[in-house]
Backbone as JSON, one array per atom type, in Angstrom:
{
  "sequence": "XXXXXXXXXXXXXXXXXXXXXXXXXXXXXXXXXXXXXXXXXXXXXXXXXXXXXXXXXXXXXXXXXXXXXXXXXXXXXXXXXXXXXXXXXXXXXXXXXXXXXXXXXXXXXXXXXXXXXXXXXXXXXXXXXXXXXXXXXXXXXXXXXXXXXXXXXXXXXXXXXXXXXXXXXXXXXXXXXXXXXXXXXXXXXXXXXXXXXXXXXXXXXXXXXXXXXXXXXXXXXXXXXXXXX",
  "N": [[-34.61, 11.33, 42.72], [-35.05, 8.43, 42.6], [-32.71, 7.55, 40.94], [-30.54, 9.01, 42.01], [-30.19, 7.21, 43.96], [-30.02, 5.17, 42.98], [-27.73, 5.26, 41.7], [-26.15, 5.31, 44.23], [-26.41, 3.15, 44.9], [-25.07, 1.33, 42.68], [-22.39, 2.49, 42.48], [-21.51, 1.78, 44.63], [-21.6, -0.94, 44.6], [-19.66, -1.99, 42.24], [-17.23, -0.31, 42.82], [-16.91, -2.14, 44.53], [-16.83, -2.06, 47.22], [-18.45, -3.1, 48.62], [-17.93, -5.7, 49.65], [-16.54, -5.69, 51.91], [-18.19, -5.42, 53.56], [-19.77, -7.32, 53.68], [-18.24, -10.31, 53.57], [-17.92, -9.93, 56.34], [-19.52, -9.44, 57.47], [-20.66, -11.9, 57.61], [-18.16, -13.54, 58.09], [-18.62, -12.99, 60.61], [-21.25, -14.13, 61.47], [-20.74, -16.98, 61.13], [-19.24, -17.44, 62.99], [-20.65, -16.83, 65.3], [-22.98, -18.41, 64.87], [-21.18, -21.49, 64.76], [-20.79, -21.85, 67.63], [-22.65, -23.39, 68.41], [-25.98, -24.8, 68.75], [-28.6, -22.79, 69.71], [-32.26, -21.77, 70.56], [-34.68, -20.39, 68.12], [-35.37, -17.74, 67.95], [-33.63, -16.47, 70.13], [-31.21, -16.96, 69.33], [-31.32, -14.86, 66.57], [-31.45, -12.69, 67.58], [-28.98, -12.41, 69.22], [-28.13, -12.15, 66.36], [-28.93, -10.12, 65.57], [-28.01, -7.7, 67.27], [-25.15, -8.59, 67.21], [-24.94, -7.4, 64.01], [-25.53, -5.33, 64.21], [-23.05, -2.81, 64.0], [-22.37, -3.7, 61.64], [-24.34, -3.25, 59.8], [-23.77, -0.73, 60.7], [-21.23, 0.29, 59.96], [-21.16, -0.84, 57.39], [-23.15, 1.32, 56.08], [-21.69, 4.02, 57.11], [-19.65, 3.17, 54.77], [-20.84, 3.14, 52.58], [-21.96, 5.96, 52.39], [-19.47, 7.22, 52.03], [-18.33, 6.56, 49.6], [-19.36, 8.05, 47.21], [-17.76, 10.99, 45.87], [-17.03, 14.28, 46.93], [-17.48, 15.86, 45.36], [-19.17, 15.31, 43.61], [-20.93, 14.96, 45.05], [-22.33, 17.03, 45.79], [-22.92, 18.16, 42.72], [-25.25, 15.74, 42.96], [-27.15, 16.84, 44.69], [-28.04, 19.04, 43.63], [-28.9, 18.81, 41.49], [-31.25, 16.8, 42.13], [-32.76, 18.49, 42.87], [-32.41, 20.24, 45.7], [-31.04, 20.15, 49.41], [-32.45, 18.24, 51.48], [-33.32, 16.04, 49.63], [-31.3, 15.01, 48.51], [-29.81, 13.9, 50.77], [-32.23, 12.21, 51.55], [-31.79, 10.39, 49.26], [-29.33, 9.57, 50.26], [-29.36, 8.01, 52.53], [-31.93, 6.34, 52.25], [-30.59, 4.51, 50.57], [-28.83, 3.16, 51.64], [-30.75, 2.0, 53.92], [-31.63, 0.13, 51.82], [-29.07, -1.09, 51.13], [-28.82, -2.4, 53.48], [-30.43, -4.77, 53.29], [-29.86, -7.19, 52.01], [-27.88, -7.72, 53.84], [-29.5, -8.8, 55.83], [-31.45, -10.59, 55.2], [-29.3, -12.74, 54.51], [-28.29, -13.35, 57.26], [-30.97, -14.24, 58.29], [-30.95, -16.27, 57.22], [-28.27, -18.19, 57.0], [-27.95, -19.59, 59.35], [-29.3, -21.5, 59.32], [-28.7, -22.61, 57.38], [-25.98, -23.66, 58.65], [-26.67, -24.94, 60.69], [-27.02, -23.78, 63.34], [-29.58, -22.5, 64.57], [-32.04, -24.55, 66.74], [-34.69, -27.43, 66.73], [-38.21, -25.85, 68.2], [-39.19, -27.4, 71.6], [-40.85, -29.14, 74.09], [-43.21, -26.66, 75.51], [-41.29, -24.26, 74.24], [-41.17, -21.25, 72.85], [-43.08, -21.43, 69.63], [-41.25, -21.89, 66.01], [-42.16, -20.47, 65.05], [-43.26, -18.39, 65.65], [-40.18, -17.34, 66.64], [-39.06, -16.92, 65.05], [-40.41, -14.3, 63.74], [-39.44, -12.58, 65.45], [-36.93, -12.39, 64.91], [-36.63, -11.39, 62.67], [-37.91, -8.5, 63.14], [-35.96, -8.31, 64.72], [-33.95, -7.69, 63.66], [-34.54, -6.13, 61.28], [-35.52, -3.83, 63.1], [-33.17, -2.93, 64.24], [-31.83, -1.97, 62.45], [-32.42, 0.55, 61.72], [-31.51, 2.63, 63.53], [-28.47, 2.05, 63.33], [-28.11, 2.63, 60.04], [-28.25, 5.04, 60.74], [-26.27, 5.84, 63.15], [-24.09, 5.07, 61.17], [-24.4, 7.29, 59.33], [-24.03, 9.0, 60.54], [-21.48, 8.75, 61.36], [-20.32, 9.65, 58.7], [-17.98, 10.73, 55.84], [-19.36, 13.47, 54.78], [-20.08, 14.39, 57.74], [-18.46, 14.09, 59.02], [-15.8, 15.03, 57.96], [-12.91, 14.47, 58.43], [-11.2, 11.42, 58.27], [-10.68, 9.74, 60.97], [-12.34, 11.2, 62.82], [-14.1, 10.08, 61.78], [-14.16, 7.34, 61.78], [-13.77, 7.11, 64.79], [-16.48, 8.38, 65.68], [-18.12, 5.99, 64.35], [-16.67, 3.62, 66.04], [-17.49, 4.19, 68.88], [-20.11, 5.11, 68.8], [-21.15, 2.46, 68.39], [-19.99, 1.3, 70.66], [-20.79, 2.67, 73.21], [-22.97, 2.24, 72.21], [-23.68, -1.04, 73.14], [-22.9, -0.66, 75.62], [-24.95, 1.34, 77.2], [-26.41, -0.33, 76.93], [-26.8, -2.26, 79.13], [-28.16, -3.48, 81.13], [-28.16, -2.18, 84.07], [-27.42, 0.02, 84.12], [-28.49, 3.8, 83.98], [-29.56, 5.98, 82.27], [-30.96, 4.49, 79.73], [-31.87, 5.2, 77.47], [-30.08, 7.06, 76.04], [-29.12, 5.53, 74.02], [-29.06, 3.8, 71.07], [-31.47, 0.95, 71.04], [-29.71, -1.61, 71.76], [-29.63, -3.83, 73.18], [-32.09, -4.85, 73.79], [-33.26, -5.55, 72.26], [-31.51, -7.84, 71.87], [-32.84, -8.7, 74.11], [-35.16, -8.91, 73.95], [-35.94, -10.72, 72.16], [-35.71, -13.15, 73.38], [-37.13, -16.61, 74.29], [-40.93, -16.18, 74.97], [-43.21, -13.52, 72.95], [-43.36, -10.3, 73.95], [-45.72, -8.77, 73.66], [-46.15, -5.72, 74.19], [-43.6, -5.52, 75.74], [-41.71, -5.38, 73.23], [-43.01, -3.26, 71.47], [-42.68, -0.76, 72.95], [-39.58, -1.34, 72.26], [-39.65, -0.7, 69.61], [-41.02, 1.31, 69.55], [-38.98, 3.21, 70.75], [-36.52, 2.71, 69.34], [-36.86, 4.01, 66.91], [-37.46, 6.62, 67.62], [-34.88, 7.73, 67.82], [-33.44, 6.75, 65.76], [-34.6, 9.1, 64.41], [-33.81, 11.25, 65.95], [-31.37, 10.75, 65.32], [-31.18, 11.43, 63.35], [-32.39, 13.55, 62.26], [-30.15, 15.43, 63.45], [-28.3, 15.02, 62.2], [-28.92, 15.5, 58.96], [-29.48, 18.5, 59.8], [-26.78, 18.65, 60.02], [-25.79, 18.08, 57.69], [-27.12, 19.64, 55.86], [-26.26, 22.12, 56.3], [-23.49, 22.05, 55.82], [-21.11, 22.45, 52.88]],
  "CA": [[-34.12, 10.51, 43.67], [-34.78, 6.98, 42.17], [-31.43, 7.68, 39.85], [-29.71, 9.22, 42.58], [-30.99, 6.27, 44.9], [-29.78, 3.57, 42.43], [-26.54, 5.61, 40.74], [-25.4, 4.82, 45.03], [-26.08, 1.7, 45.18], [-24.5, 0.86, 41.74], [-20.88, 2.51, 42.89], [-20.9, 1.32, 46.12], [-21.57, -2.24, 44.21], [-18.93, -2.1, 41.21], [-16.51, -0.54, 43.29], [-15.65, -3.28, 45.86], [-16.72, -1.7, 48.34], [-19.61, -3.82, 49.61], [-17.09, -7.3, 49.83], [-15.76, -5.59, 52.62], [-19.18, -5.69, 55.2], [-20.89, -8.76, 53.51], [-17.36, -10.94, 54.34], [-17.41, -8.86, 57.84], [-20.79, -10.24, 58.19], [-20.49, -13.89, 57.34], [-17.23, -13.43, 59.12], [-19.04, -13.13, 62.56], [-22.52, -14.79, 61.62], [-20.24, -18.19, 61.67], [-18.65, -17.76, 64.57], [-21.9, -16.95, 66.55], [-23.93, -19.71, 64.87], [-20.35, -22.11, 65.28], [-20.64, -21.84, 68.9], [-23.72, -24.07, 69.72], [-27.24, -24.22, 68.38], [-29.85, -21.94, 70.1], [-33.64, -21.3, 69.89], [-34.14, -19.44, 66.83], [-35.55, -16.02, 69.2], [-32.52, -16.21, 71.18], [-30.06, -16.83, 68.16], [-31.46, -14.42, 65.68], [-31.4, -11.76, 68.51], [-27.73, -12.3, 69.07], [-27.39, -11.58, 65.08], [-29.02, -8.04, 65.25], [-26.87, -7.15, 68.2], [-23.59, -8.2, 65.94], [-24.63, -7.07, 62.79], [-25.84, -3.64, 64.27], [-22.42, -2.28, 64.31], [-21.85, -3.82, 60.59], [-24.45, -2.43, 59.23], [-23.37, 1.26, 60.38], [-20.08, 0.55, 58.92], [-21.69, -0.38, 55.59], [-24.12, 2.95, 55.94], [-21.0, 5.11, 56.27], [-18.64, 3.29, 53.3], [-21.71, 3.68, 51.22], [-22.2, 7.25, 51.85], [-18.07, 7.64, 51.79], [-17.94, 5.7, 48.39], [-19.15, 9.57, 46.88], [-17.11, 11.64, 45.77], [-17.3, 15.51, 47.33], [-18.31, 17.27, 44.37], [-20.39, 14.84, 43.13], [-22.45, 14.97, 46.06], [-22.74, 18.65, 45.78], [-23.59, 18.21, 42.04], [-26.15, 15.31, 43.27], [-27.51, 17.42, 45.47], [-28.43, 20.4, 42.62], [-29.78, 17.77, 40.5], [-32.22, 16.83, 42.47], [-33.68, 19.74, 44.01], [-32.47, 20.06, 46.73], [-30.46, 18.75, 49.91], [-33.37, 17.65, 51.41], [-33.59, 15.12, 48.65], [-30.13, 14.52, 48.3], [-29.55, 13.22, 51.86], [-33.18, 10.95, 51.99], [-31.66, 9.65, 49.08], [-27.91, 8.7, 50.32], [-30.11, 7.3, 53.22], [-32.63, 4.79, 51.76], [-29.82, 3.43, 49.59], [-28.31, 2.62, 52.77], [-31.51, 0.98, 54.25], [-31.41, -0.89, 50.91], [-28.28, -2.19, 51.46], [-28.89, -3.33, 54.61], [-31.46, -5.53, 53.26], [-29.02, -8.52, 51.66], [-27.69, -9.08, 55.16], [-30.55, -8.96, 56.61], [-31.62, -12.02, 54.36], [-28.43, -13.7, 54.96], [-28.64, -13.52, 58.7], [-32.4, -14.67, 58.2], [-30.69, -18.03, 56.28], [-27.59, -18.87, 57.49], [-27.85, -20.64, 60.86], [-30.53, -22.91, 58.76], [-27.4, -23.95, 57.09], [-24.57, -24.05, 59.67], [-27.13, -25.38, 62.24], [-27.23, -22.99, 64.72], [-30.31, -23.18, 65.2], [-32.35, -25.92, 67.39], [-35.9, -27.18, 67.02], [-38.36, -26.07, 69.71], [-38.97, -28.09, 72.71], [-42.17, -28.91, 74.37], [-43.01, -25.15, 76.48], [-40.58, -23.38, 74.03], [-42.12, -20.95, 71.55], [-43.17, -22.08, 68.02], [-40.37, -21.87, 65.43], [-42.65, -19.07, 63.32], [-42.21, -16.63, 66.72], [-39.03, -17.37, 66.66], [-38.26, -15.91, 62.91], [-40.88, -13.11, 63.33], [-39.09, -12.04, 65.8], [-35.6, -12.67, 64.26], [-36.64, -10.75, 61.52], [-37.92, -7.81, 63.52], [-34.88, -7.57, 65.55], [-32.46, -7.44, 62.77], [-35.24, -4.52, 60.74], [-35.09, -2.43, 63.69], [-31.78, -2.23, 64.12], [-31.19, -1.84, 60.57], [-32.89, 1.77, 61.28], [-30.22, 3.14, 64.42], [-27.72, 1.37, 62.36], [-28.17, 3.32, 59.57], [-28.26, 6.5, 61.26], [-25.21, 6.31, 63.73], [-23.42, 5.36, 59.46], [-24.49, 8.5, 58.64], [-23.26, 10.6, 61.05], [-20.04, 8.89, 61.1], [-19.6, 9.72, 57.49], [-16.93, 11.42, 55.72], [-19.65, 14.97, 54.86], [-20.67, 15.11, 58.73], [-17.2, 13.67, 60.14], [-14.56, 15.67, 57.46], [-11.82, 13.57, 58.45], [-11.69, 9.8, 58.18], [-9.81, 9.4, 61.93], [-13.46, 10.77, 63.4], [-15.67, 9.23, 61.81], [-14.23, 5.8, 63.02], [-14.02, 7.5, 66.59], [-17.8, 8.09, 66.6], [-18.78, 4.81, 64.18], [-16.82, 2.8, 67.28], [-17.44, 5.16, 69.62], [-21.16, 4.5, 69.01], [-21.06, 1.1, 68.69], [-19.31, 1.06, 72.31], [-22.07, 3.08, 73.62], [-24.84, 1.24, 72.9], [-23.46, -1.95, 74.14], [-22.98, -0.32, 77.15], [-25.63, 1.74, 77.63], [-27.82, -1.54, 76.63], [-26.51, -3.2, 80.47], [-29.29, -4.02, 82.78], [-27.71, -2.1, 85.15], [-27.2, 1.5, 83.33], [-29.36, 4.87, 84.92], [-30.06, 6.15, 81.23], [-30.14, 3.68, 78.65], [-32.64, 5.15, 76.25], [-28.95, 7.67, 75.4], [-28.49, 5.07, 72.97], [-30.29, 2.8, 70.57], [-31.68, -0.51, 72.13], [-29.23, -2.46, 70.49], [-29.39, -5.17, 73.72], [-32.65, -4.53, 74.83], [-33.76, -6.23, 71.15], [-31.92, -8.59, 71.36], [-33.38, -9.68, 75.24], [-36.85, -9.08, 73.83], [-36.63, -12.22, 71.2], [-35.49, -14.27, 74.29], [-38.59, -16.35, 75.07], [-42.28, -15.86, 73.83], [-43.48, -12.48, 72.79], [-44.21, -9.96, 75.13], [-46.19, -7.76, 72.88], [-46.02, -4.65, 74.79], [-42.41, -4.95, 75.15], [-42.12, -5.14, 71.34], [-43.49, -1.96, 71.16], [-41.62, 0.59, 73.39], [-38.67, -1.08, 72.0], [-39.96, -0.45, 68.04], [-40.7, 3.05, 69.59], [-37.28, 3.45, 71.22], [-35.43, 2.59, 68.08], [-37.72, 4.52, 65.78], [-36.88, 7.8, 68.22], [-33.31, 7.62, 68.53], [-33.3, 6.73, 64.4], [-35.53, 9.97, 64.0], [-33.67, 12.19, 66.07], [-30.03, 11.15, 64.57], [-31.55, 11.87, 61.43], [-32.18, 14.57, 62.04], [-29.21, 15.84, 63.05], [-26.84, 14.09, 60.69], [-29.71, 16.49, 58.21], [-29.0, 19.32, 59.76], [-25.33, 19.04, 59.82], [-25.02, 17.76, 56.27], [-27.38, 21.01, 54.88], [-25.34, 23.98, 56.37], [-22.23, 22.03, 54.87], [-21.55, 21.93, 51.15]],
  "C": [[-34.1, 9.29, 43.46], [-33.56, 6.74, 41.83], [-30.76, 8.17, 40.88], [-29.55, 7.77, 43.79], [-29.75, 4.97, 44.41], [-27.63, 3.93, 42.44], [-25.22, 5.18, 42.68], [-24.75, 3.49, 45.25], [-25.05, 0.9, 44.51], [-22.95, 1.33, 42.24], [-20.08, 1.96, 44.08], [-20.93, -0.18, 45.78], [-20.02, -2.52, 43.75], [-17.36, -1.42, 41.63], [-15.6, -1.73, 44.05], [-16.06, -3.16, 46.76], [-17.86, -2.13, 49.39], [-19.1, -5.01, 49.78], [-17.23, -6.98, 50.78], [-17.07, -6.32, 54.31], [-19.89, -7.16, 54.97], [-19.75, -9.58, 54.58], [-17.41, -10.3, 55.79], [-19.08, -9.55, 58.43], [-21.55, -11.47, 58.36], [-19.28, -14.66, 57.95], [-18.03, -14.04, 60.57], [-20.36, -14.09, 62.61], [-21.95, -16.01, 61.61], [-19.53, -18.54, 62.2], [-19.38, -18.14, 65.54], [-22.24, -18.11, 66.48], [-22.7, -21.28, 65.2], [-20.5, -22.51, 66.92], [-21.91, -22.51, 69.42], [-24.79, -23.66, 68.9], [-28.09, -23.94, 69.56], [-31.25, -21.67, 69.77], [-33.62, -20.43, 68.95], [-34.21, -17.61, 67.18], [-34.11, -15.77, 69.21], [-31.33, -16.21, 70.54], [-30.03, -15.14, 66.9], [-31.27, -12.37, 66.76], [-30.11, -11.44, 69.11], [-27.06, -11.51, 68.02], [-27.61, -10.37, 65.21], [-28.2, -7.19, 66.04], [-25.88, -6.89, 67.83], [-23.64, -7.66, 65.21], [-25.12, -5.8, 63.18], [-24.5, -2.65, 63.94], [-21.67, -2.58, 62.55], [-22.84, -3.09, 59.97], [-24.1, -0.29, 59.58], [-22.24, 1.26, 59.65], [-20.39, 0.1, 57.8], [-22.25, 0.69, 55.34], [-22.74, 3.84, 55.41], [-19.76, 5.24, 55.16], [-19.53, 3.5, 52.57], [-21.5, 5.11, 50.72], [-20.69, 7.83, 51.27], [-17.75, 7.36, 50.06], [-18.2, 7.18, 47.45], [-18.49, 10.32, 46.79], [-17.63, 13.05, 46.4], [-18.05, 16.22, 46.46], [-19.48, 16.53, 43.72], [-21.34, 14.49, 43.68], [-22.67, 15.69, 45.78], [-23.75, 18.73, 44.25], [-25.52, 17.18, 42.47], [-27.51, 16.17, 43.71], [-28.5, 18.84, 44.52], [-29.5, 19.33, 41.7], [-31.09, 17.16, 41.38], [-33.0, 17.66, 43.25], [-33.46, 20.4, 45.3], [-31.98, 19.09, 47.91], [-31.26, 17.42, 50.17], [-33.77, 15.93, 51.08], [-32.77, 13.88, 48.33], [-29.84, 13.13, 49.37], [-30.45, 12.23, 51.96], [-31.81, 10.24, 51.1], [-30.49, 8.61, 49.73], [-29.0, 7.16, 51.82], [-30.58, 6.08, 53.21], [-31.56, 4.23, 51.28], [-29.52, 2.05, 51.0], [-29.17, 1.21, 53.22], [-31.43, -0.22, 53.09], [-30.04, -2.08, 50.83], [-28.32, -2.88, 52.09], [-29.85, -4.48, 54.75], [-30.49, -7.15, 53.24], [-28.9, -8.64, 53.24], [-28.47, -9.36, 55.63], [-31.35, -10.43, 56.48], [-30.66, -13.24, 54.6], [-28.57, -13.84, 56.37], [-29.71, -14.02, 58.98], [-31.86, -16.26, 58.22], [-29.81, -18.34, 56.71], [-27.53, -19.62, 58.48], [-28.76, -21.75, 60.27], [-28.91, -23.68, 57.89], [-25.98, -24.5, 57.26], [-25.1, -24.91, 60.59], [-26.85, -24.48, 63.13], [-28.24, -22.54, 65.05], [-31.31, -24.64, 65.67], [-34.08, -25.79, 67.25], [-36.64, -26.73, 68.44], [-38.23, -27.14, 70.44], [-40.5, -28.58, 72.94], [-42.41, -27.41, 75.66], [-42.64, -24.19, 75.64], [-41.3, -22.3, 72.57], [-41.78, -21.14, 70.3], [-41.78, -21.25, 67.57], [-40.41, -20.67, 64.82], [-42.15, -17.95, 64.28], [-40.92, -16.91, 66.67], [-38.32, -16.42, 65.88], [-39.06, -15.17, 63.04], [-40.04, -12.19, 64.29], [-37.54, -11.7, 65.76], [-35.3, -11.37, 63.14], [-37.2, -8.92, 62.13], [-37.07, -7.21, 64.03], [-33.78, -7.24, 64.06], [-33.61, -5.97, 61.15], [-35.22, -3.36, 61.67], [-34.21, -1.65, 63.86], [-30.87, -1.81, 63.67], [-31.44, 0.15, 60.83], [-31.9, 2.6, 62.07], [-28.89, 3.09, 63.63], [-27.34, 2.56, 61.08], [-27.86, 4.73, 59.84], [-27.19, 7.0, 62.11], [-23.91, 6.13, 61.96], [-23.38, 6.66, 59.23], [-23.73, 9.62, 59.52], [-21.64, 9.99, 61.52], [-19.75, 9.27, 59.5], [-18.82, 10.63, 56.86], [-17.85, 13.46, 55.23], [-19.93, 14.98, 56.41], [-19.12, 15.39, 58.94], [-15.99, 15.07, 59.64], [-13.38, 14.74, 57.35], [-12.03, 12.04, 58.89], [-11.28, 9.45, 60.02], [-11.52, 9.96, 62.71], [-14.06, 10.75, 63.03], [-15.33, 8.02, 62.2], [-13.99, 6.26, 64.12], [-15.76, 7.64, 66.54], [-18.23, 6.42, 65.75], [-18.26, 4.04, 65.99], [-17.3, 3.38, 68.65], [-19.54, 4.9, 70.36], [-21.7, 3.27, 69.71], [-20.67, 0.79, 70.47], [-20.72, 1.21, 72.7], [-23.18, 2.13, 73.58], [-24.75, 0.0, 73.1], [-23.92, -1.68, 75.48], [-23.6, 0.52, 77.95], [-26.89, 0.85, 77.42], [-27.81, -2.16, 78.05], [-28.03, -2.77, 80.74], [-28.8, -2.31, 83.67], [-27.13, 0.38, 84.96], [-28.07, 2.58, 83.21], [-30.43, 4.92, 83.1], [-30.09, 5.48, 80.36], [-31.03, 4.01, 76.78], [-31.21, 6.6, 75.51], [-29.11, 6.84, 74.01], [-29.15, 4.16, 72.26], [-30.7, 1.62, 71.1], [-31.17, -1.84, 71.32], [-29.44, -3.79, 71.31], [-30.32, -5.24, 74.42], [-33.65, -5.08, 73.35], [-33.37, -7.35, 70.99], [-32.83, -9.79, 72.71], [-34.12, -9.88, 74.83], [-36.95, -10.48, 72.91], [-36.01, -12.79, 71.87], [-36.75, -14.8, 75.49], [-39.61, -16.18, 74.3], [-41.86, -14.54, 73.36], [-43.89, -11.44, 73.07], [-44.46, -8.36, 74.37], [-45.72, -6.24, 73.44], [-44.38, -4.41, 74.79], [-42.25, -4.45, 74.0], [-42.2, -3.93, 70.77], [-42.65, -0.55, 71.51], [-40.17, -0.16, 72.92], [-38.38, -0.15, 70.44], [-39.43, 0.97, 68.16], [-39.21, 3.62, 69.96], [-36.7, 3.37, 69.7], [-35.96, 3.99, 67.15], [-37.27, 6.03, 66.44], [-35.85, 7.75, 67.81], [-33.33, 7.78, 67.19], [-33.97, 8.48, 64.21], [-34.71, 11.03, 64.75], [-31.49, 12.23, 65.86], [-29.93, 11.42, 63.3], [-31.01, 13.31, 61.06], [-31.13, 15.81, 62.3], [-28.44, 15.3, 62.19], [-28.09, 15.35, 59.46], [-29.3, 17.26, 58.87], [-27.26, 19.81, 59.44], [-25.1, 19.02, 58.16], [-26.09, 19.41, 55.58], [-26.85, 22.2, 55.54], [-23.5, 23.06, 56.37], [-22.28, 21.69, 53.25], [-20.85, 20.85, 50.83]]
}
């Protein structure tokens, strides 16, 4: 599996396909932080919500890089569909970590974060919440990107529809007025949880929600992949 993960990441980078998500992340984050300063937690929460779409898109791009025949050979080489599928998802998570690092550093470079005033949460709290938000939303984003990949949707237009619809639903279903928000990953809820001090019960609920949604989506992705060559 390690060799297959390395091969997919190498192909993703060497073919130049990694450049588009990277540039997209830099653009959206620069525009976001160029609008003015905010407390660290709030700024990072919005950043994580915005990058959710980039994470999902990057996952789709990474999984689509590998030719279909090579993917089938990889399944044989690693000894089964489960290991091949897991290798792709792990590679997608690893590919998202550099974007998380950029998102954590960039606001300090462009001056998008303000220092706490009296009564505000500490800077360390804001940074911790921001790291939590980015890493948490990376999981459902990878799951969504997998469901939108060519190996599942077959057609490019269908895959793009799944990707865009998933991102839009995550935002719409995340509105406070929506009656069944758990149908989508907690993108907007995660952003709201980073505002102010850390409320651990809310953070635990949001974490369990994101992990559960990701697990169900990955299970669906795996079942579809197993039954397709």
